[in-house]
XYZ file of C-alpha atoms in Angstrom:
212
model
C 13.877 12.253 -9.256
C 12.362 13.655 -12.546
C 9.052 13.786 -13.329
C 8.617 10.962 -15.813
C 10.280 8.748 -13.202
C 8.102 10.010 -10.783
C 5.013 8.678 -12.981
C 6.646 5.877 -13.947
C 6.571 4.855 -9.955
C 3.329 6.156 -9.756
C 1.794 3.523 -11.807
C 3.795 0.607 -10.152
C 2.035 1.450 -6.973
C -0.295 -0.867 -5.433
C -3.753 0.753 -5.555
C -5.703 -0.668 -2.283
C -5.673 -2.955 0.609
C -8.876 -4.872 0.288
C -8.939 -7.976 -1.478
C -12.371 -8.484 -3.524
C -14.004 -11.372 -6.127
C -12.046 -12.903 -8.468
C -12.363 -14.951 -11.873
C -10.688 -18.117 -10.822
C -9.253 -18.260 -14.951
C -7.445 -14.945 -14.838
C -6.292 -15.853 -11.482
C -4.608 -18.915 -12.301
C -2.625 -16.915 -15.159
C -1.334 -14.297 -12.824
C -0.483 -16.961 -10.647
C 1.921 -18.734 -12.567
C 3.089 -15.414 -14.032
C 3.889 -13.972 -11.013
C 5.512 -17.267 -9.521
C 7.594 -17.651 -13.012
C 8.863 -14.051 -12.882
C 9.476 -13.547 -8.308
C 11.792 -17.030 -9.163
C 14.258 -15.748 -11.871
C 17.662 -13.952 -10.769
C 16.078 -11.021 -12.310
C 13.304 -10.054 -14.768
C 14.908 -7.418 -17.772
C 12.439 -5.282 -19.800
C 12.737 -2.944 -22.433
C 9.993 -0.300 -22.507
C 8.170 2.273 -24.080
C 6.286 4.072 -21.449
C 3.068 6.806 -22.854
C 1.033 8.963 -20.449
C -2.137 10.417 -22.417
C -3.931 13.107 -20.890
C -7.111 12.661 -22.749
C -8.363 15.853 -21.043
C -5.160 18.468 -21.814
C -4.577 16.609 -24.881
C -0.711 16.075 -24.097
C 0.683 12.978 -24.769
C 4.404 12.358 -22.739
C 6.505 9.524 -24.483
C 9.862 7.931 -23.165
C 11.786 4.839 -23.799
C 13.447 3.282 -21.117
C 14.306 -0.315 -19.466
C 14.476 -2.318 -15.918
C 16.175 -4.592 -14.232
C 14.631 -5.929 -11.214
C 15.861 -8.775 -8.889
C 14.079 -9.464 -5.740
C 13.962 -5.722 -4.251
C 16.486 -4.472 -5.697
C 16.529 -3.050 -9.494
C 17.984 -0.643 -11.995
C 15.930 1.878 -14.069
C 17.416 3.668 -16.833
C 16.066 6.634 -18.565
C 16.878 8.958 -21.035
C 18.315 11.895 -18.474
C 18.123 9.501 -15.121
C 19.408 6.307 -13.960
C 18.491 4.942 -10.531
C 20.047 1.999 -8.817
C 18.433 0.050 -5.782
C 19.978 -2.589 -3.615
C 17.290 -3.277 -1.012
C 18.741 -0.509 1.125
C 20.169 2.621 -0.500
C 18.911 4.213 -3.553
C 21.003 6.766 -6.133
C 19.412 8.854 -8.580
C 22.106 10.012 -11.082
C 20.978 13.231 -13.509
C 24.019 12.997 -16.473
C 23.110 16.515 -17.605
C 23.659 17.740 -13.847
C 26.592 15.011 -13.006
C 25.095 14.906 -9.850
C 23.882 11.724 -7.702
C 21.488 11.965 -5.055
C 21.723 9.268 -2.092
C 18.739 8.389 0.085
C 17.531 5.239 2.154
C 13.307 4.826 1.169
C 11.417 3.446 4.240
C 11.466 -0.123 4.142
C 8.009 -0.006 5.889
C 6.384 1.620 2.845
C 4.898 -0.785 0.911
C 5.648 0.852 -2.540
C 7.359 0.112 -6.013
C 10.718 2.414 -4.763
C 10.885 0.322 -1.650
C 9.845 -2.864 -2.382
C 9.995 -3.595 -6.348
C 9.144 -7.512 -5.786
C 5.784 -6.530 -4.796
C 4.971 -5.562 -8.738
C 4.547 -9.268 -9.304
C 1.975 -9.902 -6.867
C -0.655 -6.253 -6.247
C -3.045 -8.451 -8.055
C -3.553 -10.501 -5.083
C -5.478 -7.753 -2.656
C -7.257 -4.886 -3.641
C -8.229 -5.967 -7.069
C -10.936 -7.856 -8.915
C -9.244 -10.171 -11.765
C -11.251 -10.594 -15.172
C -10.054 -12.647 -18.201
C -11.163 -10.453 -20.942
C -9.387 -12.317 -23.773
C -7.721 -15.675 -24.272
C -5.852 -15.924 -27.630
C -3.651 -18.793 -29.065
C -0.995 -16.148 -28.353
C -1.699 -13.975 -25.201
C -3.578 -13.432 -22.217
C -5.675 -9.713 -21.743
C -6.631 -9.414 -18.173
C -8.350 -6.671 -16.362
C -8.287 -5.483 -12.776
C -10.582 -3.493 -11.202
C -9.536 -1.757 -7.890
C -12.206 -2.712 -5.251
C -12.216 0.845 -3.105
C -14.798 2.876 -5.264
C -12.869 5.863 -4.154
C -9.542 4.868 -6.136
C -8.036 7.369 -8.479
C -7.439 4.017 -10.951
C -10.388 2.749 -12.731
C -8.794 -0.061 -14.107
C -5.527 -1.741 -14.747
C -5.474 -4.350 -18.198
C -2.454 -6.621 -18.520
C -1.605 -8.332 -21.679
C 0.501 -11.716 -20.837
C 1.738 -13.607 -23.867
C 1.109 -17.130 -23.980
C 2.496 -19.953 -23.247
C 6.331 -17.925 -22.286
C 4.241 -16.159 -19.395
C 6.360 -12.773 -20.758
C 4.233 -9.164 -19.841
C 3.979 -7.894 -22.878
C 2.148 -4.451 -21.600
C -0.025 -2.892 -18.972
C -2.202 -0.190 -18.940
C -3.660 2.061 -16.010
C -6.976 4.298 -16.979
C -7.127 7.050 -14.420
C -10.552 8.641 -13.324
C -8.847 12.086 -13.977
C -9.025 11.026 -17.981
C -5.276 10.470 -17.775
C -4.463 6.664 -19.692
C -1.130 5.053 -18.532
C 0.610 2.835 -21.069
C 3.706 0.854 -20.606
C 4.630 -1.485 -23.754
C 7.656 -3.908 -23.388
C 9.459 -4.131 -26.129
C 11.590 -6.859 -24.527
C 11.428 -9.020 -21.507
C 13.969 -11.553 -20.097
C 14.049 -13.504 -17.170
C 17.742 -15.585 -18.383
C 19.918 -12.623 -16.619
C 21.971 -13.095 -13.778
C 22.604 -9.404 -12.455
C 26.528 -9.461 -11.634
C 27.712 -8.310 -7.837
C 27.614 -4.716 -7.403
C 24.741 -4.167 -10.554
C 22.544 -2.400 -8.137
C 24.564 0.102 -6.753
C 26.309 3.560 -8.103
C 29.842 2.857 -8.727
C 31.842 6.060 -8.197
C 34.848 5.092 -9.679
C 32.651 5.133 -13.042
C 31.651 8.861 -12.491
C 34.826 10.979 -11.428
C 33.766 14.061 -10.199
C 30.007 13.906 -9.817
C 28.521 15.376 -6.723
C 27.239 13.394 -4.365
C 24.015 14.834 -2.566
C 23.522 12.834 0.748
C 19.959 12.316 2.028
C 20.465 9.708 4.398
């Protein structure tokens, strides 16, 4: 797993477990955004993910897209493709023609495990604001409710009336800003058998690294 994959999990991690106040508008978007996207086959973005380190001054940049069905989902990157199927992961490096296999703990409530539960971390551990209602979109900010949390806040932009993310944003207390802005989002696909899962007989030769 490289590191921009590694970040890019990182900020699809739920934050905290304690459910605070909420603003009942912003609530009733992410509602029917959540319930729009959990019922399509599959939700299909397109994305252009930026991690600013306001403090080092670095700026990392890389374009990428998802697949995600249920909990299972496909994330392509420039030098790393992973495939989920609810069970068994592979992360294939092209440069290394290598895939590694491993089976992430069901029990962990996390992005690699379960991807589903992207669509609905608003729901504990977060207080919902609607910042902004346009004739075209939706900006909505959460707010982590343990103090303690490395996040300081997470801001969604939902366009309006299609429901589509459009981008989301996580500012960290460390002075490192989180961007991911989707280029293009679908909820029409029907992922075809087998779209989760490495196909060997694609990659003749690779080596197969085992972690189960």
């Amino acid at each position: 797993m490289n590191k921009i994959f590694s970040l890019i999990i990182l900020f699809l991690l739920p934050a905290a477990i304690v459910s605070g106040q909420n603003d009942p508008k912003a609530i009733s978007v992410l509602d029917k955004f959540s319930l729009k996207a959990s019922s399509a086959p599959s939700v299909s973005m397109k994305f252009l993910f930026v991690r600013n380190d306001q403090v080092q001054k670095s700026i990392d940049t890389v374009a990428g897209s998802v697949v995600l069905s249920k909990d299972s989902y496909r994330l392509d990157l420039p030098d790393n493709i992973i495939w989920y199927n609810g069970m068994t992961s592979w992360s294939f490096l092209p440069a290394e023609d290598e895939v590694t296999v491993s089976e992430p703990d069901r029990k962990d409530n996390s992005f690699e495990s379960r991807p589903s539960m992207i669509f609905n971390m608003y729901k504990d551990g977060y207080k919902c604001r609607l910042l902004e209602e346009k004739n075209d979109s939706y900006l909505i900010d959460l707010y982590p409710t343990d103090i303690k949390n490395e996040i300081i806040r997470v801001r969604l932009l939902i366009a309006k009336p299609s429901l589509d993310l459009k981008s989301f944003e996580y500012k960290m207390r460390d002075g490192v800003v989180i961007t991911l802005t989707v280029n293009e989002y679908s909820i029409a696909r029907t992922p075809a058998a087998g779209f989760f899962e490495f196909d060997p007989s694609k990659h003749r030769g690779v080596e197969i690294i085992d972690m189960r």
